[in-house]
Coordinates of C-alpha atoms and ligand atoms in Angstrom, one line a residue:
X1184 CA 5.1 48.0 -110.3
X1185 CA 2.5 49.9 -108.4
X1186 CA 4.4 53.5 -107.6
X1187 CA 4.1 53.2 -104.4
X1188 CA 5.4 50.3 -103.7
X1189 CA 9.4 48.7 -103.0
X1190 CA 11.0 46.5 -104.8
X1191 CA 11.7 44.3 -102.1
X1192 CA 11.7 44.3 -98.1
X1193 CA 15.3 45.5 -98.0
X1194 CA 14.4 48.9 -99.2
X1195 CA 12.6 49.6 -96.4
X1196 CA 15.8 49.8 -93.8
X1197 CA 16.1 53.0 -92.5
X1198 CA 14.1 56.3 -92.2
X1199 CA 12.8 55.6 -88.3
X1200 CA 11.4 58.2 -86.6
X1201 CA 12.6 59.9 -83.4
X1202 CA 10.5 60.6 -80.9
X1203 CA 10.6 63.0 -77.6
X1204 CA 10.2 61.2 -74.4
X1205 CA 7.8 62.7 -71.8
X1206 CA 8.6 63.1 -68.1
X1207 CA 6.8 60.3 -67.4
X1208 CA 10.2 58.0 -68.2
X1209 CA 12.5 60.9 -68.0
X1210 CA 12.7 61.5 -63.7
X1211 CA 12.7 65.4 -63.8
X1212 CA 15.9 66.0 -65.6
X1213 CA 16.5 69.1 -67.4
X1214 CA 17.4 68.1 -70.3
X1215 CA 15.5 66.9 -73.4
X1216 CA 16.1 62.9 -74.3
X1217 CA 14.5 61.4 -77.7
X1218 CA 14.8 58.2 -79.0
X1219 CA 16.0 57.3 -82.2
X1220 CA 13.1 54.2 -83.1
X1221 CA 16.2 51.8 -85.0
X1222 CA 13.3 48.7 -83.3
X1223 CA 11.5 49.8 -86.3
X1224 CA 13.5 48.3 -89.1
X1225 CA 11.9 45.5 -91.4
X1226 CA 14.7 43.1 -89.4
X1227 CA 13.5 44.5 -86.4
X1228 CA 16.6 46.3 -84.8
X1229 CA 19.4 48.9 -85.8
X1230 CA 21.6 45.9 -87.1
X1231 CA 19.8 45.7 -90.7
X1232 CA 22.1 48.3 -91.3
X1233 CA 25.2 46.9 -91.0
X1234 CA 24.1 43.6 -92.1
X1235 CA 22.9 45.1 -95.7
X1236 CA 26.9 46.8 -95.9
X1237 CA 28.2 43.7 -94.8
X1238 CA 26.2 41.1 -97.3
X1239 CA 27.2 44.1 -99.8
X1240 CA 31.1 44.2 -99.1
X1241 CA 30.9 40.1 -99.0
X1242 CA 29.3 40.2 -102.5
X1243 CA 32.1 42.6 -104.0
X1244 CA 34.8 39.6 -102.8
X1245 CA 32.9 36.5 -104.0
X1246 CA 29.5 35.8 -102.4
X1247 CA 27.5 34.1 -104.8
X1248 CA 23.7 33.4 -104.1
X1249 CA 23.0 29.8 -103.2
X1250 CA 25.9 30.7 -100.6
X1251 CA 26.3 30.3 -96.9
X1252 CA 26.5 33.3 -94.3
X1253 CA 27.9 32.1 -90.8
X1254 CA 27.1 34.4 -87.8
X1255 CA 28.1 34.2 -83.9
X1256 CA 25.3 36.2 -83.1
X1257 CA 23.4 37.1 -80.2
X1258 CA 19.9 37.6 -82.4
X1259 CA 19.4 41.2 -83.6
X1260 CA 22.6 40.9 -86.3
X1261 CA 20.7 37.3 -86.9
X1262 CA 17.0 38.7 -87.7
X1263 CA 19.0 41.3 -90.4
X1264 CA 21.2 38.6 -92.0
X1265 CA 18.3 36.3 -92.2
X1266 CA 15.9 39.2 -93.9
X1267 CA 18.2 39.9 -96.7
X1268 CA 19.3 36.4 -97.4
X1269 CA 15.6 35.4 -98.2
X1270 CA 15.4 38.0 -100.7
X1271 CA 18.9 37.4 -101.9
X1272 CA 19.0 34.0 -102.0
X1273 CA 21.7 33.0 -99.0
X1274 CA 21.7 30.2 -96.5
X1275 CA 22.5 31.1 -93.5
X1276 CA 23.7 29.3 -89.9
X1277 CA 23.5 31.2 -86.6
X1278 CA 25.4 30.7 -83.3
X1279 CA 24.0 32.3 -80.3
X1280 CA 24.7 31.5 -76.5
X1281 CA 22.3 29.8 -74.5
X1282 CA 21.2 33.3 -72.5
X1283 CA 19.1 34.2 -75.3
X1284 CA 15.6 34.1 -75.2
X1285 CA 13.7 31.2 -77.3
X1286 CA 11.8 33.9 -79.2
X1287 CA 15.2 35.2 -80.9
X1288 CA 16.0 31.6 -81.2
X1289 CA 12.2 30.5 -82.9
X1290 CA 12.5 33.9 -85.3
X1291 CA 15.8 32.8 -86.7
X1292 CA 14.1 29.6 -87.4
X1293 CA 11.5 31.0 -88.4
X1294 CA 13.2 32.5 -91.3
X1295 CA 15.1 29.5 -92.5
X1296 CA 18.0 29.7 -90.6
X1297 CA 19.8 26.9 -88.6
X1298 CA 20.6 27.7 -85.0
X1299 CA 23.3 26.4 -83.1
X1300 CA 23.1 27.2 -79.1
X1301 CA 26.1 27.3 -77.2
X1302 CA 27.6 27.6 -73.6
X1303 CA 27.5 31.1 -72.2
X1304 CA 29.8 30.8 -69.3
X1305 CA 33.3 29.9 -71.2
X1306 CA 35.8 32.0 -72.1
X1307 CA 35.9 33.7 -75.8
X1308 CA 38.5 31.7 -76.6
X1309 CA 36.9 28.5 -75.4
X1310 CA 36.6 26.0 -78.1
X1311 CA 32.9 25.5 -77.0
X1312 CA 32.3 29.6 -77.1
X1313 CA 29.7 30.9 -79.7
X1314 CA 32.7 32.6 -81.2
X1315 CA 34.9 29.8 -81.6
X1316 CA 32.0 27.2 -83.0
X1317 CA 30.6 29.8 -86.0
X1318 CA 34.5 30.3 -86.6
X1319 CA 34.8 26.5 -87.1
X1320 CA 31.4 26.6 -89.0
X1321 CA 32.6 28.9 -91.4
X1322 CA 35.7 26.9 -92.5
X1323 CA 33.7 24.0 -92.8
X1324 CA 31.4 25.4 -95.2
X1325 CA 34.0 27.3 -97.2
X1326 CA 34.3 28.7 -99.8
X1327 CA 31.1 30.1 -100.7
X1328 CA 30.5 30.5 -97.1
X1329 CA 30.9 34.2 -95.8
X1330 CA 31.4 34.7 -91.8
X1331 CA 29.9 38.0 -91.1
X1332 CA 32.1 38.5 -88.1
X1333 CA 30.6 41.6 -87.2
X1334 CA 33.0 42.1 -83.9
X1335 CA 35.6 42.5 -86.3
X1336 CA 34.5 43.3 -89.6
X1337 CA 34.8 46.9 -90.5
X1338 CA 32.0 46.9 -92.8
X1339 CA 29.8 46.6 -89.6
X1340 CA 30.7 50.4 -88.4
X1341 CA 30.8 51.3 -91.8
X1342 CA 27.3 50.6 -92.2
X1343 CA 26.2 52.7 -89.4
X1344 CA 28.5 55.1 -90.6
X1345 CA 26.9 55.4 -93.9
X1346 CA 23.5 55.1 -92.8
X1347 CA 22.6 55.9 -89.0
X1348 CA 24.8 58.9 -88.8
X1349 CA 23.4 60.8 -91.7
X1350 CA 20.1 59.8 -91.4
X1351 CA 19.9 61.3 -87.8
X1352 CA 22.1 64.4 -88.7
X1353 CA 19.7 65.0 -91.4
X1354 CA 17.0 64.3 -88.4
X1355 CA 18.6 66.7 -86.0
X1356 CA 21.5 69.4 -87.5
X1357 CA 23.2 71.1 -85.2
X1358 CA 20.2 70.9 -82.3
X1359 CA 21.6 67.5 -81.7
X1360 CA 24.0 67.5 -78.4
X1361 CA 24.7 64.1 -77.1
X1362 CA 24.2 60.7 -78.7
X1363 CA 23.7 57.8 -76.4
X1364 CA 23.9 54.5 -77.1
X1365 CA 24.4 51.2 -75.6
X1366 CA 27.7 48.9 -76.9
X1367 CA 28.5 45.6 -78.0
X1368 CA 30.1 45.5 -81.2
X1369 CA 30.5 49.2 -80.6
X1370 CA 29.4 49.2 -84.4
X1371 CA 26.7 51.7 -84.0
X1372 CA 28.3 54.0 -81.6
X1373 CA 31.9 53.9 -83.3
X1374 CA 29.9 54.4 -86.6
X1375 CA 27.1 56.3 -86.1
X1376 CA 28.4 58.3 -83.7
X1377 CA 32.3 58.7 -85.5
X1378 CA 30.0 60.2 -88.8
X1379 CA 28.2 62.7 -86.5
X1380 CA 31.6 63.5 -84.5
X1381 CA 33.0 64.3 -88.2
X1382 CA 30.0 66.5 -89.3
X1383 CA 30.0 68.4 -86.0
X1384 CA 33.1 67.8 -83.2
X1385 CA 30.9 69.5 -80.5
X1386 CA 28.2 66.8 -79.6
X1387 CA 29.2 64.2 -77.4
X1388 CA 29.0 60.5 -77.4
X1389 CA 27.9 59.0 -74.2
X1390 CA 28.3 54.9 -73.7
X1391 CA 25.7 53.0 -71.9
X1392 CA 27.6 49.9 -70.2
X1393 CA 25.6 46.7 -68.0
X1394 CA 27.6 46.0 -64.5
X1395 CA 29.7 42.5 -65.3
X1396 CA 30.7 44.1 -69.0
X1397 CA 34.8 45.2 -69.6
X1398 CA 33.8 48.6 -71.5
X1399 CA 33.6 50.9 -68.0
X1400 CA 36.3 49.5 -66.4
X1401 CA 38.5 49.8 -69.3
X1402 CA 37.5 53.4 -70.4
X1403 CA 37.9 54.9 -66.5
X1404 CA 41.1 53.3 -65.5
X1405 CA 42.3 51.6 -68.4
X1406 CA 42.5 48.5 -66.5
X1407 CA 41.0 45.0 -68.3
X1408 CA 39.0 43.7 -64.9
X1409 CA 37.4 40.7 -64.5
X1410 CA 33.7 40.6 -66.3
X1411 CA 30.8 39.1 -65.2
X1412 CA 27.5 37.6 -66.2
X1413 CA 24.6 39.5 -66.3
X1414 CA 21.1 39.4 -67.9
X1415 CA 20.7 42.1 -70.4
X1416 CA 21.1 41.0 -73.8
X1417 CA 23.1 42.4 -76.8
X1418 CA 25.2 45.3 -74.7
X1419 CA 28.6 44.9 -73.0
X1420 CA 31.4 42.3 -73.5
X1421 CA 34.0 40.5 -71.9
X1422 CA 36.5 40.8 -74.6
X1423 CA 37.1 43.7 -76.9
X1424 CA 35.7 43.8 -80.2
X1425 CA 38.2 45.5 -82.9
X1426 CA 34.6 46.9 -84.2
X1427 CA 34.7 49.4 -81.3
X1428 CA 36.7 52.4 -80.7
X1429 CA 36.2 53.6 -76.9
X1430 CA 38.4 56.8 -77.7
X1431 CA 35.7 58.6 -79.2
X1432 CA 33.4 58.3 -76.1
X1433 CA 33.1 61.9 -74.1
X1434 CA 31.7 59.6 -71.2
X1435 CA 30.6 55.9 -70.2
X1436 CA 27.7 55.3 -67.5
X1437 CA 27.4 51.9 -66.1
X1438 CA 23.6 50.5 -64.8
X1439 CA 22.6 47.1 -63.7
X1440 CA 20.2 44.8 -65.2
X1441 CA 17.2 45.7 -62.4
X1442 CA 17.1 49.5 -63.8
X1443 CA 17.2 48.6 -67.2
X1444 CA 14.1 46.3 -67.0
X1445 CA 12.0 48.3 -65.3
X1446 CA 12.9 51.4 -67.0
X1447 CA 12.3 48.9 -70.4
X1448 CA 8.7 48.4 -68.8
X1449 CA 7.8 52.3 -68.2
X1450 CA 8.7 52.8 -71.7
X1451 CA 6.2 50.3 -73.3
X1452 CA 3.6 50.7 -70.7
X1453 CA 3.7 54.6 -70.5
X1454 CA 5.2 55.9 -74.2
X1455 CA 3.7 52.9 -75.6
X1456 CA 7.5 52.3 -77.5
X1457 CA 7.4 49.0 -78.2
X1458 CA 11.5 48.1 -76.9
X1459 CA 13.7 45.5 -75.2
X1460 CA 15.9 45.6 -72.6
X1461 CA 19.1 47.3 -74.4
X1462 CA 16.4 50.1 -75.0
X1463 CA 15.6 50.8 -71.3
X1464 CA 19.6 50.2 -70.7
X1465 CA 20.5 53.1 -72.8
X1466 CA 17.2 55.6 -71.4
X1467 CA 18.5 54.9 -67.9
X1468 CA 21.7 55.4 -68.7
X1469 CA 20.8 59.0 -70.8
X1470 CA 18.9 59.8 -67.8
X1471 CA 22.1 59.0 -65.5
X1472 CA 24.3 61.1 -68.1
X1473 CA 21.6 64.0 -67.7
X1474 CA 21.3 63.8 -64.3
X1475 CA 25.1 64.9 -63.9
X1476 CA 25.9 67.0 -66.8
X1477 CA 24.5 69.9 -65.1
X1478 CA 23.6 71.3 -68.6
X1479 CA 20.3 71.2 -70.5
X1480 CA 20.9 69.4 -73.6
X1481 CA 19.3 67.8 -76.8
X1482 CA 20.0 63.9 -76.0
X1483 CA 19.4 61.2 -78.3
X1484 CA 19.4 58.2 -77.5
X1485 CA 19.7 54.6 -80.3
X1486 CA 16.5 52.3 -79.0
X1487 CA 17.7 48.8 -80.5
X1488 CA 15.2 46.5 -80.5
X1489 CA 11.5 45.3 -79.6
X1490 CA 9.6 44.1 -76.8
X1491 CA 8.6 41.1 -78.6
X1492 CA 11.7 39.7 -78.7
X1493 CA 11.5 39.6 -74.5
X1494 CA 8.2 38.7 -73.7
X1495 CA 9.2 35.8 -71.6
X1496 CA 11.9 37.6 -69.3
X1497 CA 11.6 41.3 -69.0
X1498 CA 7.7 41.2 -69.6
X1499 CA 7.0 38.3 -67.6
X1500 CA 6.4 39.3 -64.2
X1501 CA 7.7 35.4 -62.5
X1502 CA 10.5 35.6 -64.7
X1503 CA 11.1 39.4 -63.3
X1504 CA 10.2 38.5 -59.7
X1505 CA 12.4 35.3 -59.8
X1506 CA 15.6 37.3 -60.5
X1507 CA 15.0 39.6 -58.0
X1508 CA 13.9 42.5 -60.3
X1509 CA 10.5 43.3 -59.1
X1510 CA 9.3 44.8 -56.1
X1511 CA 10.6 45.8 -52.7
X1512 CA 11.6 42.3 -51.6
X1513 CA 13.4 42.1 -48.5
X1514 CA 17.5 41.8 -49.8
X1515 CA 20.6 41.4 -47.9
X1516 CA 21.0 44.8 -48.3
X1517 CA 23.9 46.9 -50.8
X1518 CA 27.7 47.3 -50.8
X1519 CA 27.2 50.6 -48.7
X1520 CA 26.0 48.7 -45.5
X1521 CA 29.3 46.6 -45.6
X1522 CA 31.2 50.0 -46.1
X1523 CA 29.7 51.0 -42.6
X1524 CA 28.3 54.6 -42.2
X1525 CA 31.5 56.2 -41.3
X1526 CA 33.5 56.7 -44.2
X1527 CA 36.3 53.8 -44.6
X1528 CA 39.7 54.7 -43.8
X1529 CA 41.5 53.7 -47.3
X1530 CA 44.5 52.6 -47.6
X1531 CA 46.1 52.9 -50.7
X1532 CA 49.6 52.9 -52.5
X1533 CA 50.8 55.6 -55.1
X1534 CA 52.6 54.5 -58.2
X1535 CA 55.9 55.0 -57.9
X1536 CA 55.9 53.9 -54.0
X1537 CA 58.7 51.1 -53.3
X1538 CA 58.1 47.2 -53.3
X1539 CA 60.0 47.6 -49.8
X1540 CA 57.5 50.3 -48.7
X1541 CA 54.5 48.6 -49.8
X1542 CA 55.7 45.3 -48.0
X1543 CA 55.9 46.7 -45.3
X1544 CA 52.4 48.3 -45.6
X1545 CA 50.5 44.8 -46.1
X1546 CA 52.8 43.5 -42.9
X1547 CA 51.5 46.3 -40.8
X1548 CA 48.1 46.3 -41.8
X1549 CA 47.3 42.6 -42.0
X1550 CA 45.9 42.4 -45.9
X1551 CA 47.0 40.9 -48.7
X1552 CA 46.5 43.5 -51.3
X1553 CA 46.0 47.2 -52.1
X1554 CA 45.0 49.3 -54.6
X1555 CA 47.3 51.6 -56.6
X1556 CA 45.8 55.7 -56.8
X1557 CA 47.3 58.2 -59.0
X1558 CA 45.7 61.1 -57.4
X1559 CA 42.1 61.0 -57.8
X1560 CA 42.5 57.9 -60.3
X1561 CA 42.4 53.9 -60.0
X1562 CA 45.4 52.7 -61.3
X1563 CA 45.3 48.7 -60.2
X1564 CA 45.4 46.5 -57.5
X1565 CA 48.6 45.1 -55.8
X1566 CA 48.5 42.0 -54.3
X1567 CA 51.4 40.0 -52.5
X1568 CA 51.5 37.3 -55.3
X1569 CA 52.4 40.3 -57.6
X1570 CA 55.4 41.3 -55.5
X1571 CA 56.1 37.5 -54.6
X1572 CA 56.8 37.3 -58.6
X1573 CA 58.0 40.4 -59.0
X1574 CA 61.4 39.7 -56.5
X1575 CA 61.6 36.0 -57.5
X1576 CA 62.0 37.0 -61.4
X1577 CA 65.2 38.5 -60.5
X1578 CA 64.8 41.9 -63.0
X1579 CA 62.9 43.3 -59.5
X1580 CA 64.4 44.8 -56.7
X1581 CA 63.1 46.2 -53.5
X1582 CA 63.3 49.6 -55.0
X1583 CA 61.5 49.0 -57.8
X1584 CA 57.9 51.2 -58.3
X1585 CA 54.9 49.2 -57.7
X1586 CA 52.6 51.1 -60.2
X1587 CA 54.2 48.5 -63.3
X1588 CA 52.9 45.4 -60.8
X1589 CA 49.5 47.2 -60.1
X1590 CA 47.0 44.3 -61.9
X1591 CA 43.3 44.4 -63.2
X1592 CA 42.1 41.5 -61.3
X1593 CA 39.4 42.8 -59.5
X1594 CA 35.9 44.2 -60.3
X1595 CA 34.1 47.3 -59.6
X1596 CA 30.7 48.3 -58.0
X1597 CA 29.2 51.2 -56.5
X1598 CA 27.3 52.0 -52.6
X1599 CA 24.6 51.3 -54.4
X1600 CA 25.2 47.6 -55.8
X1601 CA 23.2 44.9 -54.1
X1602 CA 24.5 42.1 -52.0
X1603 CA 23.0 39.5 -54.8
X1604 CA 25.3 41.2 -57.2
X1605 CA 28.5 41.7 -55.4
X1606 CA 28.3 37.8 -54.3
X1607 CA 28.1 36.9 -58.1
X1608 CA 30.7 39.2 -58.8
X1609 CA 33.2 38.0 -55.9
X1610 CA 32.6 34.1 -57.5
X1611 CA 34.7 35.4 -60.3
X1612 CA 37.0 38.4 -58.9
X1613 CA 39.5 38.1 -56.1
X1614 CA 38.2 41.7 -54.9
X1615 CA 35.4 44.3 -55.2
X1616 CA 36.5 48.2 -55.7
X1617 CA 33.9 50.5 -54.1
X1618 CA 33.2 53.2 -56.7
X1619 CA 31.3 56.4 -56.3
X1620 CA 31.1 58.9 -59.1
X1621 CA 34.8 57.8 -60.5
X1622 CA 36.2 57.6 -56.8
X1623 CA 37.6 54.9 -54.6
X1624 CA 35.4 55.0 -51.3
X1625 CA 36.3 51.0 -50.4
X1626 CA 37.8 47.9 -50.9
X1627 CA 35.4 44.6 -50.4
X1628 CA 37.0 41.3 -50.5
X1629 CA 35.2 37.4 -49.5
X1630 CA 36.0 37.6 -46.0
X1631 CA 34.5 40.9 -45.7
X1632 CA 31.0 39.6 -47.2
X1633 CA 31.4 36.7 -45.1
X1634 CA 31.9 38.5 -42.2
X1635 CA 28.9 40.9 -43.1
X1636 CA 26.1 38.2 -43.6
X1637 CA 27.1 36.1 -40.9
X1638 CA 26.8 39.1 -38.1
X1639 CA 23.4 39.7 -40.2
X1640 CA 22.8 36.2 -39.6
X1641 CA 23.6 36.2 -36.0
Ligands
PMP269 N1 21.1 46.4 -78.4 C1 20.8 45.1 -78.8 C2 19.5 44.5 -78.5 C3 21.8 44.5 -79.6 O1 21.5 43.2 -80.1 C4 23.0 45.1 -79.9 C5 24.1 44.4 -80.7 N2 24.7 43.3 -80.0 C6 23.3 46.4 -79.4 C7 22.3 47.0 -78.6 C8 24.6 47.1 -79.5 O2 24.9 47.5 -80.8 P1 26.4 47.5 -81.4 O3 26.8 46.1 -81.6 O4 26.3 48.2 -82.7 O5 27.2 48.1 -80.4

């Protein structure tokens, strides 16, 4: 074999470069960002390092070659799988949800793989969810059939464990201060980011989470809320992977799926980085992180996948325009104008107020539900239905605190969210929670919106 040369494709994983961004991405913040180039793997994202632990743990417990690997996968873990199968000699069948783009679909093909495309609007538990159907795959094609299962199998943050973290400790030492990273699996940022946590407890982990996904919610107020679609692909869920451990995030920052696509854009057309939309997710999000820190940091930030993949949405200005993504079209206007410009008078309950009390509270005022504050933080929302169950169960009395009734069904936005957004989110919640920078400022439920567009209208 020429010296040079690798044995096969596979050997090539790892060893991207990181590179400094320049302020024309970076909006004037202090702080230095680089991104870590994980689009530059043979498989063409960060998840050929997982998948090359995974197909090796599989093969200690039986995977023979001629075998099956079954994957719910939303492309990128796909692409990896798919790459090491051909030179291992694996079959593999992929279940995505319809949101993906037909390029990630076409490549999958491309290598040999079958594709199956499912629903993306059902539940995770919904027989017809990409979840459920590689599940059933799997047992069909049992036993030489391995399902990756990377939302659950530990071998998925173990591989960025054993081979992100080091690789960009060796990269950076201790000038390293904050990794950033977008979630889904929470594979790279639980892995990755657990390794260099172990090396070195002082840099922080940062989470970068799309508006619609359960990660922000959860993290700030420990409260499950109601997720929501949106259109960036392969960050944020709306169920929780046992592949991620939000306890060893410093800080989550939340942006919607208009800033990361534009910020995906500068980064092609102005650093010439060749990334997809999870990429410009995570920049805008370091840059958000940056912006409030107060500090001037090293930041480094995971940049998951290519621009290729995306050519017909994010690059493609109809697609862009069409969505609303593009330009200074003329909206309805953000969550701030329905908030009025004097500052809402809130009413709230405290957690240990009475049933009794906060009866009489929803009597006097005219609403139907209110939202439980521990100090400065969001502890739930409680709504009559909760105390109409709450007294007919017969263990609750009048007495009783409301804090243990306080429920997650509601979603959160910030001033800033548009009126598109909020409508979508208020088809699936019962009630929108104003934000800003951690704190309640308002409470927006249907009526309210209705009420708002139709004196716009009038
Ligand atoms: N970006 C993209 C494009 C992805 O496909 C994924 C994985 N779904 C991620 C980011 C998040 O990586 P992880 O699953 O390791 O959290």
């Amino acid at each position: 074999m020429m010296k040079g040369a690798l044995a096969d494709i596979t050997k090539a994983v790892g060893h991207t470069p990181i590179v400094k961004l320049s302020d024309r991405v970076t909006e004037g913040v202090a702080s230095d960002i680089y991104v870590k180039c994980e689009y530059l793997n043979p498989g063409g994202s960060h998840k050929d390092r997982m998948a090359s632990n995974m197909i090796d743990e599989a093969e200690k417990t039986g995977l023979k070659p001629g075998g099956y690997i079954v994957e719910a996968t939303s492309g990128n873990t796909g692409a990896s799988l798919a790459m090491i199968s051909a030179v291992r000699g694996y079959k593999c069948v992929f279940v995505m949800p319809d949101k993906m783009s037909q390029e990630k679909i076409a490549a999958l093909r491309a290598f040999g793989a079958r594709v199956v495309v499912c629903p993306t609007a059902v539940e995770a538990d919904d027989p017809r969810s990409y979840y459920q159907t590689a599940k059933r795959i799997a047992n069909e094609l049992a036993p030489n059939c391995f399902y990756a299962n990377q939302y659950h199998n530990m071998a998925n943050p173990a591989g960025q464990y054993k081979s992100l973290g080091p690789e960009i400790w060796e990269q950076c030492g201790t000038e390293l201060d904050v990794l950033v990273s977008g979630m889904g699996t929470g594979g790279t940022i639980t892995g990755a980011g657990g390794f260099l946590k172990e090396v070195n407890p002082a840099i922080k982990l940062v989470g970068v989470d799309p508006i619609g996904s359960l990660y922000y919610d959860f993290v700030k107020s420990g409260r499950i809320t109601k997720p929501f679609s949106y259109k960036v692909e392969g960050i944020g869920e709306d169920f929780f992977p046992s592949t991620m451990n939000l306890k060893l995030l410093d800080e989550i920052v939340r942006v919607d799926d208009k800033e990361c696509f534009l910020k995906t854009r500068d980064l092609v057309r102005l650093e010439g980085l060749n990334v997809g939309g999870s990429s410009g997710a995570a920049v805008a999000g370091a840059i958000k992180y940056a912006r409030n820190s107060g500090k001037k940091e090293s930041i480094l930030v995971v940049v998951c996948d290519s621009a290729q993949k995306y050519l017909s949405k994010i690059f493609n200005d109809d697609w862009m325009r069409e969505n609303g993504f593009l330009g200074e079209e003329q909206g309805l206007g953000i969550v701030r104008d329905i908030l009025g410009k004097t500052p809402q008078k809130l009413v709230t309950a405290a957690p240990n107020a009475k049933v009794r009390e906060v009866i009489e509270m929803l009597k006097s005022m005219g609403i139907s539900q209110v939202p439980v504050v521990e100090g400065a933080k969001l502890v739930g929302v409680v709504a009559e239905v909760d105390l109409l169950r709450h007294l007919v169960s017969g263990n609750g009395t009048l007495d009783s605190p409301v804090g243990p009734l306080a429920e997650g069904d509601y979603a959160t936005v910030s001033p800033d969210t548009k009126i598109e957004l909020l409508q979508s989110v208020l088809n699936d919640a019962k009630l929108a929670l104003v934000l800003d920078k951690g704190e309640l400022v308002g409470v927006v439920t249907k009526i309210d919106l209705i009420e708002f567009l139709a004196k716009r209208a009038a």
